[in-house]
Amino acid sequence: MTNSTGVSLFIDVYYAPLRLGFECEGFSAHAETITRERFSLEKSKVRSMLRFGISYVPFSKDELDKRPEACRNSLLEILDFCGHKPLLHHLTIYERETLRYLYTLFRPFNLADVRTHLGVSRNLSIKVLKGLLTKQLIRPLNPEAQRYYHYTVVVEEAIHYIR
């Protein structure tokens, strides 16, 4: 983006769906040895972000290095406040493809459905199902049973991963 005087400015991370601009500010570069001119440019950057409808979200380099879990929690709180449900799990290509397929079945499914669709071994199919179960994207049709043979897709969770 460009500020009001024509200077090009860059955001460390821009999250377009919510128009959030994340900045990592190191102490030495942003506070300890900063010149007056650089200080003014940084403030111009924040104002320019607002002018473009981008919310400024700063994190210090020390926070990111020493307390990454606290930063992650803060980020999730911000996303939740903005009404955005982030994807909390990384899916393997097999899990994603299986979920897409199962979503279109409109019926309970089993291990054989996964094996047939993916064309992979029984062991890999079991691993895919266990991954989806752990991530709570599928659930057993009969959760009280000792062994699970049929499953259903948790539509309200799965929909975020199959677009």
PDB file of C-alpha atoms in Angstrom:
ATOM      1  CA  MET A   1       0.000   0.000   0.000  1.00  0.00           C
ATOM      2  CA  THR A   2       1.042   3.626  -0.360  1.00  0.00           C
ATOM      3  CA  ASN A   3       0.757   6.289   2.335  1.00  0.00           C
ATOM      4  CA  SER A   4      -0.598   9.795   1.745  1.00  0.00           C
ATOM      5  CA  THR A   5       2.849  11.099   0.720  1.00  0.00           C
ATOM      6  CA  GLY A   6       3.344   8.348  -1.889  1.00  0.00           C
ATOM      7  CA  VAL A   7       5.742   6.161   0.118  1.00  0.00           C
ATOM      8  CA  SER A   8       5.255   2.408  -0.413  1.00  0.00           C
ATOM      9  CA  LEU A   9       4.564   0.528   2.800  1.00  0.00           C
ATOM     10  CA  PHE A  10       4.498  -3.208   3.430  1.00  0.00           C
ATOM     11  CA  ILE A  11       2.616  -5.301   5.982  1.00  0.00           C
ATOM     12  CA  ASP A  12       4.324  -8.390   7.422  1.00  0.00           C
ATOM     13  CA  VAL A  13       1.196 -10.574   7.084  1.00  0.00           C
ATOM     14  CA  TYR A  14      -2.137  -9.603   5.556  1.00  0.00           C
ATOM     15  CA  TYR A  15      -5.230 -11.740   6.185  1.00  0.00           C
ATOM     16  CA  ALA A  16      -7.628 -10.689   3.427  1.00  0.00           C
ATOM     17  CA  PRO A  17     -10.882 -12.355   4.620  1.00  0.00           C
ATOM     18  CA  LEU A  18     -10.939 -10.138   7.731  1.00  0.00           C
ATOM     19  CA  ARG A  19      -8.697  -7.315   6.480  1.00  0.00           C
ATOM     20  CA  LEU A  20      -6.193  -7.817   9.303  1.00  0.00           C
ATOM     21  CA  GLY A  21      -2.605  -6.599   9.051  1.00  0.00           C
ATOM     22  CA  PHE A  22      -0.205  -8.460  11.355  1.00  0.00           C
ATOM     23  CA  GLU A  23       3.115  -6.872  12.222  1.00  0.00           C
ATOM     24  CA  CYS A  24       6.106  -8.395  13.996  1.00  0.00           C
ATOM     25  CA  GLU A  25       7.895  -5.606  15.825  1.00  0.00           C
ATOM     26  CA  GLY A  26      11.403  -6.288  17.075  1.00  0.00           C
ATOM     27  CA  PHE A  27      12.502  -4.127  20.011  1.00  0.00           C
ATOM     28  CA  SER A  28      15.742  -2.924  18.447  1.00  0.00           C
ATOM     29  CA  ALA A  29      14.207  -2.100  15.051  1.00  0.00           C
ATOM     30  CA  HIS A  30      10.976  -0.588  16.364  1.00  0.00           C
ATOM     31  CA  ALA A  31      11.922   0.956  19.706  1.00  0.00           C
ATOM     32  CA  GLU A  32      15.526   0.886  20.907  1.00  0.00           C
ATOM     33  CA  THR A  33      17.433   2.387  17.971  1.00  0.00           C
ATOM     34  CA  ILE A  34      14.615   3.881  15.938  1.00  0.00           C
ATOM     35  CA  THR A  35      15.087   7.344  14.478  1.00  0.00           C
ATOM     36  CA  ARG A  36      12.455  10.053  14.662  1.00  0.00           C
ATOM     37  CA  GLU A  37      11.930   9.746  10.917  1.00  0.00           C
ATOM     38  CA  ARG A  38      11.425   5.968  11.144  1.00  0.00           C
ATOM     39  CA  PHE A  39       9.075   6.436  14.118  1.00  0.00           C
ATOM     40  CA  SER A  40       6.942   8.842  12.061  1.00  0.00           C
ATOM     41  CA  LEU A  41       6.935   6.436   9.107  1.00  0.00           C
ATOM     42  CA  GLU A  42       5.710   3.609  11.369  1.00  0.00           C
ATOM     43  CA  LYS A  43       2.834   5.783  12.606  1.00  0.00           C
ATOM     44  CA  SER A  44       2.029   6.734   9.006  1.00  0.00           C
ATOM     45  CA  LYS A  45       1.892   3.016   8.213  1.00  0.00           C
ATOM     46  CA  VAL A  46      -0.706   2.397  10.938  1.00  0.00           C
ATOM     47  CA  ARG A  47      -2.826   5.315   9.698  1.00  0.00           C
ATOM     48  CA  SER A  48      -2.537   4.099   6.096  1.00  0.00           C
ATOM     49  CA  MET A  49      -3.707   0.660   7.139  1.00  0.00           C
ATOM     50  CA  LEU A  50      -6.781   2.231   8.732  1.00  0.00           C
ATOM     51  CA  ARG A  51      -7.362   4.322   5.613  1.00  0.00           C
ATOM     52  CA  PHE A  52      -7.485   1.088   3.592  1.00  0.00           C
ATOM     53  CA  GLY A  53      -9.795  -0.555   6.137  1.00  0.00           C
ATOM     54  CA  ILE A  54      -7.075  -2.822   7.531  1.00  0.00           C
ATOM     55  CA  SER A  55      -6.986  -3.448  11.279  1.00  0.00           C
ATOM     56  CA  TYR A  56      -3.492  -3.244  12.742  1.00  0.00           C
ATOM     57  CA  VAL A  57      -2.494  -6.268  14.861  1.00  0.00           C
ATOM     58  CA  PRO A  58       1.012  -5.948  16.322  1.00  0.00           C
ATOM     59  CA  PHE A  59       3.057  -8.679  18.015  1.00  0.00           C
ATOM     60  CA  SER A  60       6.521  -8.191  19.448  1.00  0.00           C
ATOM     61  CA  LYS A  61       9.342 -10.403  18.222  1.00  0.00           C
ATOM     62  CA  ASP A  62       9.991 -11.447  21.825  1.00  0.00           C
ATOM     63  CA  GLU A  63       6.358 -12.537  22.269  1.00  0.00           C
ATOM     64  CA  LEU A  64       6.487 -14.629  19.108  1.00  0.00           C
ATOM     65  CA  ASP A  65       9.800 -16.232  20.084  1.00  0.00           C
ATOM     66  CA  LYS A  66       9.239 -16.785  23.797  1.00  0.00           C
ATOM     67  CA  ARG A  67       5.454 -17.202  24.130  1.00  0.00           C
ATOM     68  CA  PRO A  68       4.160 -18.532  20.805  1.00  0.00           C
ATOM     69  CA  GLU A  69       1.226 -20.328  22.451  1.00  0.00           C
ATOM     70  CA  ALA A  70       0.041 -17.064  24.032  1.00  0.00           C
ATOM     71  CA  CYS A  71       0.281 -15.381  20.605  1.00  0.00           C
ATOM     72  CA  ARG A  72      -1.682 -18.226  19.026  1.00  0.00           C
ATOM     73  CA  ASN A  73      -4.388 -17.906  21.698  1.00  0.00           C
ATOM     74  CA  SER A  74      -4.519 -14.148  21.169  1.00  0.00           C
ATOM     75  CA  LEU A  75      -4.892 -14.664  17.427  1.00  0.00           C
ATOM     76  CA  LEU A  76      -7.716 -17.185  17.948  1.00  0.00           C
ATOM     77  CA  GLU A  77      -9.487 -14.727  20.271  1.00  0.00           C
ATOM     78  CA  ILE A  78      -9.222 -11.991  17.620  1.00  0.00           C
ATOM     79  CA  LEU A  79     -10.561 -14.308  14.913  1.00  0.00           C
ATOM     80  CA  ASP A  80     -13.378 -15.440  17.200  1.00  0.00           C
ATOM     81  CA  PHE A  81     -14.267 -11.817  18.019  1.00  0.00           C
ATOM     82  CA  CYS A  82     -14.433 -11.089  14.293  1.00  0.00           C
ATOM     83  CA  GLY A  83     -16.836 -14.008  13.851  1.00  0.00           C
ATOM     84  CA  HIS A  84     -14.353 -16.075  11.867  1.00  0.00           C
ATOM     85  CA  LYS A  85     -13.834 -19.742  12.591  1.00  0.00           C
ATOM     86  CA  PRO A  86     -10.236 -20.624  11.726  1.00  0.00           C
ATOM     87  CA  LEU A  87      -9.236 -24.062  10.534  1.00  0.00           C
ATOM     88  CA  LEU A  88      -7.734 -25.638  13.612  1.00  0.00           C
ATOM     89  CA  HIS A  89      -6.419 -28.813  12.026  1.00  0.00           C
ATOM     90  CA  HIS A  90      -4.074 -29.524   9.195  1.00  0.00           C
ATOM     91  CA  LEU A  91      -5.455 -32.303   7.008  1.00  0.00           C
ATOM     92  CA  THR A  92      -3.316 -34.667   4.994  1.00  0.00           C
ATOM     93  CA  ILE A  93      -4.160 -34.948   1.309  1.00  0.00           C
ATOM     94  CA  TYR A  94      -5.778 -38.334   2.030  1.00  0.00           C
ATOM     95  CA  GLU A  95      -7.881 -36.913   4.870  1.00  0.00           C
ATOM     96  CA  ARG A  96      -9.009 -33.947   2.767  1.00  0.00           C
ATOM     97  CA  GLU A  97      -9.906 -36.101  -0.246  1.00  0.00           C
ATOM     98  CA  THR A  98     -11.686 -38.642   1.952  1.00  0.00           C
ATOM     99  CA  LEU A  99     -13.667 -35.916   3.685  1.00  0.00           C
ATOM    100  CA  ARG A 100     -14.724 -34.426   0.336  1.00  0.00           C
ATOM    101  CA  TYR A 101     -15.869 -37.815  -0.887  1.00  0.00           C
ATOM    102  CA  LEU A 102     -17.683 -38.771   2.309  1.00  0.00           C
ATOM    103  CA  TYR A 103     -19.463 -35.410   2.412  1.00  0.00           C
ATOM    104  CA  THR A 104     -21.100 -36.228  -0.934  1.00  0.00           C
ATOM    105  CA  LEU A 105     -22.277 -39.736   0.079  1.00  0.00           C
ATOM    106  CA  PHE A 106     -25.274 -38.585   2.140  1.00  0.00           C
ATOM    107  CA  ARG A 107     -25.198 -41.851   4.057  1.00  0.00           C
ATOM    108  CA  PRO A 108     -23.148 -43.522   6.773  1.00  0.00           C
ATOM    109  CA  PHE A 109     -19.856 -44.931   5.497  1.00  0.00           C
ATOM    110  CA  ASN A 110     -17.316 -47.571   6.496  1.00  0.00           C
ATOM    111  CA  LEU A 111     -13.687 -48.544   6.013  1.00  0.00           C
ATOM    112  CA  ALA A 112     -14.434 -50.229   2.679  1.00  0.00           C
ATOM    113  CA  ASP A 113     -15.817 -46.943   1.292  1.00  0.00           C
ATOM    114  CA  VAL A 114     -12.561 -45.184   2.146  1.00  0.00           C
ATOM    115  CA  ARG A 115     -10.382 -48.000   0.747  1.00  0.00           C
ATOM    116  CA  THR A 116     -12.333 -48.141  -2.497  1.00  0.00           C
ATOM    117  CA  HIS A 117     -12.339 -44.388  -3.019  1.00  0.00           C
ATOM    118  CA  LEU A 118      -8.663 -43.823  -2.245  1.00  0.00           C
ATOM    119  CA  GLY A 119      -7.427 -47.107  -3.694  1.00  0.00           C
ATOM    120  CA  VAL A 120      -5.032 -47.593  -0.791  1.00  0.00           C
ATOM    121  CA  SER A 121      -4.221 -50.282   1.760  1.00  0.00           C
ATOM    122  CA  ARG A 122      -6.407 -51.188   4.706  1.00  0.00           C
ATOM    123  CA  ASN A 123      -3.805 -49.809   7.126  1.00  0.00           C
ATOM    124  CA  LEU A 124      -3.654 -46.414   5.407  1.00  0.00           C
ATOM    125  CA  SER A 125      -7.460 -46.267   5.280  1.00  0.00           C
ATOM    126  CA  ILE A 126      -7.598 -46.957   9.032  1.00  0.00           C
ATOM    127  CA  LYS A 127      -5.015 -44.232   9.623  1.00  0.00           C
ATOM    128  CA  VAL A 128      -7.104 -41.745   7.593  1.00  0.00           C
ATOM    129  CA  LEU A 129     -10.268 -42.610   9.540  1.00  0.00           C
ATOM    130  CA  LYS A 130      -8.434 -42.322  12.884  1.00  0.00           C
ATOM    131  CA  GLY A 131      -7.091 -38.912  11.848  1.00  0.00           C
ATOM    132  CA  LEU A 132     -10.557 -37.665  10.938  1.00  0.00           C
ATOM    133  CA  LEU A 133     -11.969 -39.088  14.194  1.00  0.00           C
ATOM    134  CA  THR A 134      -9.246 -37.405  16.265  1.00  0.00           C
ATOM    135  CA  LYS A 135      -9.951 -34.086  14.546  1.00  0.00           C
ATOM    136  CA  GLN A 136     -13.675 -34.625  15.234  1.00  0.00           C
ATOM    137  CA  LEU A 137     -14.601 -34.289  11.562  1.00  0.00           C
ATOM    138  CA  ILE A 138     -16.330 -37.673  11.560  1.00  0.00           C
ATOM    139  CA  ARG A 139     -18.048 -39.588  14.361  1.00  0.00           C
ATOM    140  CA  PRO A 140     -19.037 -43.201  14.849  1.00  0.00           C
ATOM    141  CA  LEU A 141     -22.625 -44.029  13.992  1.00  0.00           C
ATOM    142  CA  ASN A 142     -22.846 -45.979  17.265  1.00  0.00           C
ATOM    143  CA  PRO A 143     -20.434 -44.307  19.743  1.00  0.00           C
ATOM    144  CA  GLU A 144     -21.310 -46.774  22.548  1.00  0.00           C
ATOM    145  CA  ALA A 145     -20.061 -49.792  20.581  1.00  0.00           C
ATOM    146  CA  GLN A 146     -16.692 -51.387  21.397  1.00  0.00           C
ATOM    147  CA  ARG A 147     -15.662 -51.276  17.744  1.00  0.00           C
ATOM    148  CA  TYR A 148     -16.744 -48.764  15.170  1.00  0.00           C
ATOM    149  CA  TYR A 149     -17.876 -50.013  11.771  1.00  0.00           C
ATOM    150  CA  HIS A 150     -19.901 -47.116  10.407  1.00  0.00           C
ATOM    151  CA  TYR A 151     -19.332 -43.377  10.627  1.00  0.00           C
ATOM    152  CA  THR A 152     -20.999 -40.103   9.697  1.00  0.00           C
ATOM    153  CA  VAL A 153     -19.514 -36.761   8.717  1.00  0.00           C
ATOM    154  CA  VAL A 154     -19.768 -33.920  11.258  1.00  0.00           C
ATOM    155  CA  VAL A 155     -21.144 -31.523   8.656  1.00  0.00           C
ATOM    156  CA  GLU A 156     -20.854 -28.308  10.710  1.00  0.00           C
ATOM    157  CA  GLU A 157     -17.103 -28.951  11.163  1.00  0.00           C
ATOM    158  CA  ALA A 158     -16.258 -30.642   7.869  1.00  0.00           C
ATOM    159  CA  ILE A 159     -17.741 -27.915   5.668  1.00  0.00           C
ATOM    160  CA  HIS A 160     -14.805 -25.621   6.514  1.00  0.00           C
ATOM    161  CA  TYR A 161     -12.297 -28.093   5.055  1.00  0.00           C
ATOM    162  CA  ILE A 162     -13.890 -29.135   1.780  1.00  0.00           C
ATOM    163  CA  ARG A 163     -14.354 -25.860  -0.048  1.00  0.00           C
TER     164      ARG A 163
END
